[in-house]
């Protein structure tokens, strides 16, 4: 897929299992650098597991993963996770204020985020500056997700992973977060790999799409593939979801 | 106390047995077994202690303390089955606490280095350390499970395992120490501690009994703090692998 772009992340015959249960089976493929790739597929297809493999929260049972042409095992885990940021589905927050959450990535490195930088980050994700001292428990679902994304951006990741970050949001918040994903990609040239259940989102936001089913990648290509899938199972999935 | 008086204390066993029978509580068998076991165990310990005190042999003192540590470790390790190598971690913690406390007591000449002091005080220290270990492990395993998303969040932001587990570790240490601290706050107001009561009943001067009780309570505060912190810092690294990944189950 996408031979004109260098791969930011490349999977080569990757398997992942928990005990005897196979979660991912023989995954091979690349995520192009500087582009947005969407992972779609039914629940339990292994999409979230694949994202966790990308920033080393878990390791494959077999196969190799390359991040910027270097085997993932050769990276120091801390260095890797700062380069490959991840926004989690539940947008977990540490108790305290929005600023304390934005400061967390630098606090872990013994540094402190300047207030001006924090305000700029909030502006980047479409939040007002007066939220900076607000307790995170007072935020709406959409605001939490945006703070979670802004927090991930503090490390200036070259690759950003997003795990179903719009699944629990209302329509207005979904649209805002979709716009934000495109904006981050344009502004920072960040490679983005994100999961959604919404095929319309995949068509509108993603440059490329991986369709996953039962722990396998069944079809990849430009997102327009979802309009006319070649694979029979993908076709059934698309029709099922769209209808 | 005469043997006749001792026999009469069984009235305190008959009362709950009668209540159990009358109300069909089904506890009669358990209470009978517990009563027989406590009589045999305590009499046996009494004779063993008399033998050890009379012999004044350091080897016997050492063996008694070792036995206490083995029994306490065996009991506490069941609560930390999810943590790799928990048995030796508890054993090392109990040994460390015992050596530290006895080192201070004997080193500063607070208590004499005789079986009469070392064994009962060790029993209290090791027993409390065991309870603290159980409280800590219970809370820690629950905290790790309940806040897995927080741990993954910090790891995903480039934090180290120690940073990722710090909050859960601190919460567990604090929670396990609460009973010790709270019981110290109300001592003398709500309850008279067992050791002090025993000394007073045995005819000791109440002021002297209080002095010993204060010694034991301060000792148990150290025991609580050192047990939780030491066991915590021994335990958390085994939750992660070399790639700084949280190991599940």
JSON list of N, CA and C in Angstrom, two decimals, chain A residues 55 57 77-88 91-94 100-109 147-157 160-161, chain B residues 149-160 163-164 244:
[
{"chain": "A", "resi": 55, "resn": "UNK", "atom": "N", "xyz": [3.34, 1.21, 20.22]},
{"chain": "A", "resi": 55, "resn": "UNK", "atom": "CA", "xyz": [4.19, 2.00, 21.13]},
{"chain": "A", "resi": 55, "resn": "UNK", "atom": "C", "xyz": [4.75, 1.15, 22.27]},
{"chain": "A", "resi": 57, "resn": "UNK", "atom": "N", "xyz": [3.54, -1.00, 24.41]},
{"chain": "A", "resi": 57, "resn": "UNK", "atom": "CA", "xyz": [2.88, -1.34, 25.68]},
{"chain": "A", "resi": 57, "resn": "UNK", "atom": "C", "xyz": [2.77, -2.85, 25.83]},
{"chain": "A", "resi": 77, "resn": "UNK", "atom": "N", "xyz": [12.29, 1.79, 25.76]},
{"chain": "A", "resi": 77, "resn": "UNK", "atom": "CA", "xyz": [10.83, 1.93, 25.82]},
{"chain": "A", "resi": 77, "resn": "UNK", "atom": "C", "xyz": [10.35, 3.36, 26.08]},
{"chain": "A", "resi": 78, "resn": "UNK", "atom": "N", "xyz": [11.08, 4.08, 26.94]},
{"chain": "A", "resi": 78, "resn": "UNK", "atom": "CA", "xyz": [10.67, 5.45, 27.26]},
{"chain": "A", "resi": 78, "resn": "UNK", "atom": "C", "xyz": [10.80, 6.34, 26.03]},
{"chain": "A", "resi": 79, "resn": "UNK", "atom": "N", "xyz": [11.93, 6.20, 25.33]},
{"chain": "A", "resi": 79, "resn": "UNK", "atom": "CA", "xyz": [12.17, 7.00, 24.12]},
{"chain": "A", "resi": 79, "resn": "UNK", "atom": "C", "xyz": [11.09, 6.69, 23.07]},
{"chain": "A", "resi": 80, "resn": "UNK", "atom": "N", "xyz": [10.79, 5.40, 22.91]},
{"chain": "A", "resi": 80, "resn": "UNK", "atom": "CA", "xyz": [9.79, 4.96, 21.92]},
{"chain": "A", "resi": 80, "resn": "UNK", "atom": "C", "xyz": [8.42, 5.58, 22.22]},
{"chain": "A", "resi": 81, "resn": "UNK", "atom": "N", "xyz": [8.01, 5.52, 23.51]},
{"chain": "A", "resi": 81, "resn": "UNK", "atom": "CA", "xyz": [6.66, 5.98, 23.86]},
{"chain": "A", "resi": 81, "resn": "UNK", "atom": "C", "xyz": [6.53, 7.49, 23.78]},
{"chain": "A", "resi": 82, "resn": "UNK", "atom": "N", "xyz": [7.66, 8.20, 23.89]},
{"chain": "A", "resi": 82, "resn": "UNK", "atom": "CA", "xyz": [7.57, 9.66, 23.71]},
{"chain": "A", "resi": 82, "resn": "UNK", "atom": "C", "xyz": [7.48, 9.99, 22.22]},
{"chain": "A", "resi": 83, "resn": "UNK", "atom": "N", "xyz": [8.07, 9.13, 21.40]},
{"chain": "A", "resi": 83, "resn": "UNK", "atom": "CA", "xyz": [8.03, 9.36, 19.95]},
{"chain": "A", "resi": 83, "resn": "UNK", "atom": "C", "xyz": [6.70, 8.89, 19.36]},
{"chain": "A", "resi": 84, "resn": "UNK", "atom": "N", "xyz": [6.16, 7.79, 19.93]},
{"chain": "A", "resi": 84, "resn": "UNK", "atom": "CA", "xyz": [4.88, 7.25, 19.44]},
{"chain": "A", "resi": 84, "resn": "UNK", "atom": "C", "xyz": [3.85, 7.47, 20.55]},
{"chain": "A", "resi": 85, "resn": "UNK", "atom": "N", "xyz": [3.16, 8.60, 20.50]},
{"chain": "A", "resi": 85, "resn": "UNK", "atom": "CA", "xyz": [2.20, 8.94, 21.56]},
{"chain": "A", "resi": 85, "resn": "UNK", "atom": "C", "xyz": [0.90, 8.19, 21.38]},
{"chain": "A", "resi": 86, "resn": "UNK", "atom": "N", "xyz": [0.15, 8.08, 22.47]},
{"chain": "A", "resi": 86, "resn": "UNK", "atom": "CA", "xyz": [-1.10, 7.33, 22.40]},
{"chain": "A", "resi": 86, "resn": "UNK", "atom": "C", "xyz": [-2.19, 8.02, 23.23]},
{"chain": "A", "resi": 87, "resn": "UNK", "atom": "N", "xyz": [-3.34, 8.26, 22.59]},
{"chain": "A", "resi": 87, "resn": "UNK", "atom": "CA", "xyz": [-4.51, 8.75, 23.32]},
{"chain": "A", "resi": 87, "resn": "UNK", "atom": "C", "xyz": [-5.44, 7.57, 23.53]},
{"chain": "A", "resi": 88, "resn": "UNK", "atom": "N", "xyz": [-5.72, 7.28, 24.80]},
{"chain": "A", "resi": 88, "resn": "UNK", "atom": "CA", "xyz": [-6.49, 6.07, 25.11]},
{"chain": "A", "resi": 88, "resn": "UNK", "atom": "C", "xyz": [-7.99, 6.34, 25.03]},
{"chain": "A", "resi": 91, "resn": "UNK", "atom": "N", "xyz": [-9.75, 8.07, 27.86]},
{"chain": "A", "resi": 91, "resn": "UNK", "atom": "CA", "xyz": [-9.15, 9.36, 28.23]},
{"chain": "A", "resi": 91, "resn": "UNK", "atom": "C", "xyz": [-8.90, 9.45, 29.73]},
{"chain": "A", "resi": 92, "resn": "UNK", "atom": "N", "xyz": [-8.13, 8.52, 30.29]},
{"chain": "A", "resi": 92, "resn": "UNK", "atom": "CA", "xyz": [-7.91, 8.57, 31.75]},
{"chain": "A", "resi": 92, "resn": "UNK", "atom": "C", "xyz": [-7.18, 9.85, 32.15]},
{"chain": "A", "resi": 93, "resn": "UNK", "atom": "N", "xyz": [-7.58, 10.40, 33.28]},
{"chain": "A", "resi": 93, "resn": "UNK", "atom": "CA", "xyz": [-6.97, 11.64, 33.78]},
{"chain": "A", "resi": 93, "resn": "UNK", "atom": "C", "xyz": [-6.38, 11.37, 35.16]},
{"chain": "A", "resi": 94, "resn": "UNK", "atom": "N", "xyz": [-5.34, 12.09, 35.50]},
{"chain": "A", "resi": 94, "resn": "UNK", "atom": "CA", "xyz": [-4.91, 12.06, 36.89]},
{"chain": "A", "resi": 94, "resn": "UNK", "atom": "C", "xyz": [-5.77, 13.09, 37.62]},
{"chain": "A", "resi": 100, "resn": "UNK", "atom": "N", "xyz": [-2.48, 20.38, 35.44]},
{"chain": "A", "resi": 100, "resn": "UNK", "atom": "CA", "xyz": [-1.71, 19.26, 36.03]},
{"chain": "A", "resi": 100, "resn": "UNK", "atom": "C", "xyz": [-1.66, 18.07, 35.07]},
{"chain": "A", "resi": 101, "resn": "UNK", "atom": "N", "xyz": [-2.73, 17.87, 34.33]},
{"chain": "A", "resi": 101, "resn": "UNK", "atom": "CA", "xyz": [-2.74, 16.77, 33.35]},
{"chain": "A", "resi": 101, "resn": "UNK", "atom": "C", "xyz": [-1.86, 17.10, 32.15]},
{"chain": "A", "resi": 102, "resn": "UNK", "atom": "N", "xyz": [-1.92, 18.34, 31.70]},
{"chain": "A", "resi": 102, "resn": "UNK", "atom": "CA", "xyz": [-1.07, 18.71, 30.57]},
{"chain": "A", "resi": 102, "resn": "UNK", "atom": "C", "xyz": [0.41, 18.67, 30.96]},
{"chain": "A", "resi": 103, "resn": "UNK", "atom": "N", "xyz": [0.67, 18.98, 32.22]},
{"chain": "A", "resi": 103, "resn": "UNK", "atom": "CA", "xyz": [2.06, 19.01, 32.71]},
{"chain": "A", "resi": 103, "resn": "UNK", "atom": "C", "xyz": [2.63, 17.60, 32.92]},
{"chain": "A", "resi": 104, "resn": "UNK", "atom": "N", "xyz": [1.73, 16.59, 32.98]},
{"chain": "A", "resi": 104, "resn": "UNK", "atom": "CA", "xyz": [2.16, 15.23, 33.35]},
{"chain": "A", "resi": 104, "resn": "UNK", "atom": "C", "xyz": [3.33, 14.69, 32.51]},
{"chain": "A", "resi": 105, "resn": "UNK", "atom": "N", "xyz": [3.28, 14.77, 31.17]},
{"chain": "A", "resi": 105, "resn": "UNK", "atom": "CA", "xyz": [4.39, 14.20, 30.40]},
{"chain": "A", "resi": 105, "resn": "UNK", "atom": "C", "xyz": [5.75, 14.82, 30.75]},
{"chain": "A", "resi": 106, "resn": "UNK", "atom": "N", "xyz": [5.77, 16.14, 31.02]},
{"chain": "A", "resi": 106, "resn": "UNK", "atom": "CA", "xyz": [7.04, 16.77, 31.37]},
{"chain": "A", "resi": 106, "resn": "UNK", "atom": "C", "xyz": [7.41, 16.49, 32.83]},
{"chain": "A", "resi": 107, "resn": "UNK", "atom": "N", "xyz": [6.39, 16.42, 33.68]},
{"chain": "A", "resi": 107, "resn": "UNK", "atom": "CA", "xyz": [6.64, 16.09, 35.10]},
{"chain": "A", "resi": 107, "resn": "UNK", "atom": "C", "xyz": [7.35, 14.73, 35.20]},
{"chain": "A", "resi": 108, "resn": "UNK", "atom": "N", "xyz": [6.96, 13.81, 34.33]},
{"chain": "A", "resi": 108, "resn": "UNK", "atom": "CA", "xyz": [7.59, 12.48, 34.34]},
{"chain": "A", "resi": 108, "resn": "UNK", "atom": "C", "xyz": [9.07, 12.56, 33.97]},
{"chain": "A", "resi": 109, "resn": "UNK", "atom": "N", "xyz": [9.43, 13.66, 33.29]},
{"chain": "A", "resi": 109, "resn": "UNK", "atom": "CA", "xyz": [10.84, 13.85, 32.91]},
{"chain": "A", "resi": 109, "resn": "UNK", "atom": "C", "xyz": [11.54, 14.84, 33.84]},
{"chain": "A", "resi": 147, "resn": "UNK", "atom": "N", "xyz": [-8.43, 17.29, 26.00]},
{"chain": "A", "resi": 147, "resn": "UNK", "atom": "CA", "xyz": [-7.30, 17.45, 26.95]},
{"chain": "A", "resi": 147, "resn": "UNK", "atom": "C", "xyz": [-6.36, 16.25, 26.83]},
{"chain": "A", "resi": 148, "resn": "UNK", "atom": "N", "xyz": [-6.95, 15.06, 26.68]},
{"chain": "A", "resi": 148, "resn": "UNK", "atom": "CA", "xyz": [-6.13, 13.84, 26.54]},
{"chain": "A", "resi": 148, "resn": "UNK", "atom": "C", "xyz": [-5.23, 13.93, 25.30]},
{"chain": "A", "resi": 149, "resn": "UNK", "atom": "N", "xyz": [-5.80, 14.43, 24.19]},
{"chain": "A", "resi": 149, "resn": "UNK", "atom": "CA", "xyz": [-5.01, 14.58, 22.96]},
{"chain": "A", "resi": 149, "resn": "UNK", "atom": "C", "xyz": [-3.92, 15.65, 23.16]},
{"chain": "A", "resi": 150, "resn": "UNK", "atom": "N", "xyz": [-4.33, 16.77, 23.77]},
{"chain": "A", "resi": 150, "resn": "UNK", "atom": "CA", "xyz": [-3.35, 17.85, 24.01]},
{"chain": "A", "resi": 150, "resn": "UNK", "atom": "C", "xyz": [-2.20, 17.34, 24.88]},
{"chain": "A", "resi": 151, "resn": "UNK", "atom": "N", "xyz": [-2.54, 16.55, 25.89]},
{"chain": "A", "resi": 151, "resn": "UNK", "atom": "CA", "xyz": [-1.51, 16.00, 26.79]},
{"chain": "A", "resi": 151, "resn": "UNK", "atom": "C", "xyz": [-0.53, 15.12, 26.02]},
{"chain": "A", "resi": 152, "resn": "UNK", "atom": "N", "xyz": [-1.07, 14.34, 25.08]},
{"chain": "A", "resi": 152, "resn": "UNK", "atom": "CA", "xyz": [-0.20, 13.48, 24.28]},
{"chain": "A", "resi": 152, "resn": "UNK", "atom": "C", "xyz": [0.74, 14.32, 23.41]},
{"chain": "A", "resi": 153, "resn": "UNK", "atom": "N", "xyz": [0.23, 15.50, 22.97]},
{"chain": "A", "resi": 153, "resn": "UNK", "atom": "CA", "xyz": [1.03, 16.35, 22.09]},
{"chain": "A", "resi": 153, "resn": "UNK", "atom": "C", "xyz": [2.21, 17.01, 22.80]},
{"chain": "A", "resi": 154, "resn": "UNK", "atom": "N", "xyz": [2.15, 17.05, 24.14]},
{"chain": "A", "resi": 154, "resn": "UNK", "atom": "CA", "xyz": [3.23, 17.69, 24.91]},
{"chain": "A", "resi": 154, "resn": "UNK", "atom": "C", "xyz": [4.58, 17.05, 24.58]},
{"chain": "A", "resi": 155, "resn": "UNK", "atom": "N", "xyz": [4.59, 15.74, 24.36]},
{"chain": "A", "resi": 155, "resn": "UNK", "atom": "CA", "xyz": [5.84, 15.04, 24.04]},
{"chain": "A", "resi": 155, "resn": "UNK", "atom": "C", "xyz": [6.27, 15.25, 22.58]},
{"chain": "A", "resi": 156, "resn": "UNK", "atom": "N", "xyz": [5.49, 16.01, 21.84]},
{"chain": "A", "resi": 156, "resn": "UNK", "atom": "CA", "xyz": [5.74, 16.23, 20.41]},
{"chain": "A", "resi": 156, "resn": "UNK", "atom": "C", "xyz": [5.98, 14.92, 19.67]},
{"chain": "A", "resi": 157, "resn": "UNK", "atom": "N", "xyz": [5.00, 14.01, 19.72]},
{"chain": "A", "resi": 157, "resn": "UNK", "atom": "CA", "xyz": [5.19, 12.70, 19.09]},
{"chain": "A", "resi": 157, "resn": "UNK", "atom": "C", "xyz": [5.23, 12.81, 17.56]},
{"chain": "A", "resi": 160, "resn": "UNK", "atom": "N", "xyz": [1.15, 9.45, 16.21]},
{"chain": "A", "resi": 160, "resn": "UNK", "atom": "CA", "xyz": [0.10, 9.56, 17.23]},
{"chain": "A", "resi": 160, "resn": "UNK", "atom": "C", "xyz": [-0.93, 8.45, 17.03]},
{"chain": "A", "resi": 161, "resn": "UNK", "atom": "N", "xyz": [-1.17, 7.68, 18.10]},
{"chain": "A", "resi": 161, "resn": "UNK", "atom": "CA", "xyz": [-2.13, 6.58, 18.06]},
{"chain": "A", "resi": 161, "resn": "UNK", "atom": "C", "xyz": [-3.38, 7.01, 18.83]},
{"chain": "B", "resi": 149, "resn": "UNK", "atom": "N", "xyz": [-5.79, 1.53, 33.90]},
{"chain": "B", "resi": 149, "resn": "UNK", "atom": "CA", "xyz": [-5.76, 2.57, 32.85]},
{"chain": "B", "resi": 149, "resn": "UNK", "atom": "C", "xyz": [-4.80, 3.70, 33.22]},
{"chain": "B", "resi": 150, "resn": "UNK", "atom": "N", "xyz": [-4.70, 4.01, 34.52]},
{"chain": "B", "resi": 150, "resn": "UNK", "atom": "CA", "xyz": [-3.76, 5.05, 34.96]},
{"chain": "B", "resi": 150, "resn": "UNK", "atom": "C", "xyz": [-2.32, 4.59, 34.73]},
{"chain": "B", "resi": 151, "resn": "UNK", "atom": "N", "xyz": [-2.08, 3.32, 35.03]},
{"chain": "B", "resi": 151, "resn": "UNK", "atom": "CA", "xyz": [-0.73, 2.77, 34.86]},
{"chain": "B", "resi": 151, "resn": "UNK", "atom": "C", "xyz": [-0.36, 2.81, 33.38]},
{"chain": "B", "resi": 152, "resn": "UNK", "atom": "N", "xyz": [-1.29, 2.39, 32.52]},
{"chain": "B", "resi": 152, "resn": "UNK", "atom": "CA", "xyz": [-1.02, 2.40, 31.08]},
{"chain": "B", "resi": 152, "resn": "UNK", "atom": "C", "xyz": [-0.86, 3.82, 30.56]},
{"chain": "B", "resi": 153, "resn": "UNK", "atom": "N", "xyz": [-1.64, 4.75, 31.13]},
{"chain": "B", "resi": 153, "resn": "UNK", "atom": "CA", "xyz": [-1.52, 6.14, 30.72]},
{"chain": "B", "resi": 153, "resn": "UNK", "atom": "C", "xyz": [-0.09, 6.64, 30.93]},
{"chain": "B", "resi": 154, "resn": "UNK", "atom": "N", "xyz": [0.42, 6.44, 32.13]},
{"chain": "B", "resi": 154, "resn": "UNK", "atom": "CA", "xyz": [1.75, 6.96, 32.45]},
{"chain": "B", "resi": 154, "resn": "UNK", "atom": "C", "xyz": [2.84, 6.24, 31.64]},
{"chain": "B", "resi": 155, "resn": "UNK", "atom": "N", "xyz": [2.68, 4.93, 31.47]},
{"chain": "B", "resi": 155, "resn": "UNK", "atom": "CA", "xyz": [3.64, 4.21, 30.61]},
{"chain": "B", "resi": 155, "resn": "UNK", "atom": "C", "xyz": [3.59, 4.75, 29.19]},
{"chain": "B", "resi": 156, "resn": "UNK", "atom": "N", "xyz": [2.36, 4.99, 28.69]},
{"chain": "B", "resi": 156, "resn": "UNK", "atom": "CA", "xyz": [2.22, 5.43, 27.29]},
{"chain": "B", "resi": 156, "resn": "UNK", "atom": "C", "xyz": [2.77, 6.84, 27.09]},
{"chain": "B", "resi": 157, "resn": "UNK", "atom": "N", "xyz": [2.86, 7.61, 28.17]},
{"chain": "B", "resi": 157, "resn": "UNK", "atom": "CA", "xyz": [3.42, 8.97, 28.05]},
{"chain": "B", "resi": 157, "resn": "UNK", "atom": "C", "xyz": [4.94, 8.96, 28.25]},
{"chain": "B", "resi": 158, "resn": "UNK", "atom": "N", "xyz": [5.50, 7.77, 28.43]},
{"chain": "B", "resi": 158, "resn": "UNK", "atom": "CA", "xyz": [6.96, 7.67, 28.59]},
{"chain": "B", "resi": 158, "resn": "UNK", "atom": "C", "xyz": [7.40, 7.66, 30.03]},
{"chain": "B", "resi": 159, "resn": "UNK", "atom": "N", "xyz": [6.49, 7.31, 30.94]},
{"chain": "B", "resi": 159, "resn": "UNK", "atom": "CA", "xyz": [6.87, 7.19, 32.35]},
{"chain": "B", "resi": 159, "resn": "UNK", "atom": "C", "xyz": [7.51, 5.83, 32.63]},
{"chain": "B", "resi": 160, "resn": "UNK", "atom": "N", "xyz": [8.24, 5.75, 33.72]},
{"chain": "B", "resi": 160, "resn": "UNK", "atom": "CA", "xyz": [8.87, 4.49, 34.12]},
{"chain": "B", "resi": 160, "resn": "UNK", "atom": "C", "xyz": [7.87, 3.65, 34.92]},
{"chain": "B", "resi": 163, "resn": "UNK", "atom": "N", "xyz": [7.12, 5.26, 38.22]},
{"chain": "B", "resi": 163, "resn": "UNK", "atom": "CA", "xyz": [6.21, 6.41, 38.12]},
{"chain": "B", "resi": 163, "resn": "UNK", "atom": "C", "xyz": [4.78, 5.93, 37.85]},
{"chain": "B", "resi": 164, "resn": "UNK", "atom": "N", "xyz": [4.66, 4.86, 37.03]},
{"chain": "B", "resi": 164, "resn": "UNK", "atom": "CA", "xyz": [3.34, 4.38, 36.64]},
{"chain": "B", "resi": 164, "resn": "UNK", "atom": "C", "xyz": [2.58, 3.77, 37.82]},
{"chain": "B", "resi": 244, "resn": "UNK", "atom": "N", "xyz": [9.38, -2.64, 30.16]},
{"chain": "B", "resi": 244, "resn": "UNK", "atom": "CA", "xyz": [8.51, -1.70, 30.89]},
{"chain": "B", "resi": 244, "resn": "UNK", "atom": "C", "xyz": [7.05, -1.89, 30.51]}
]
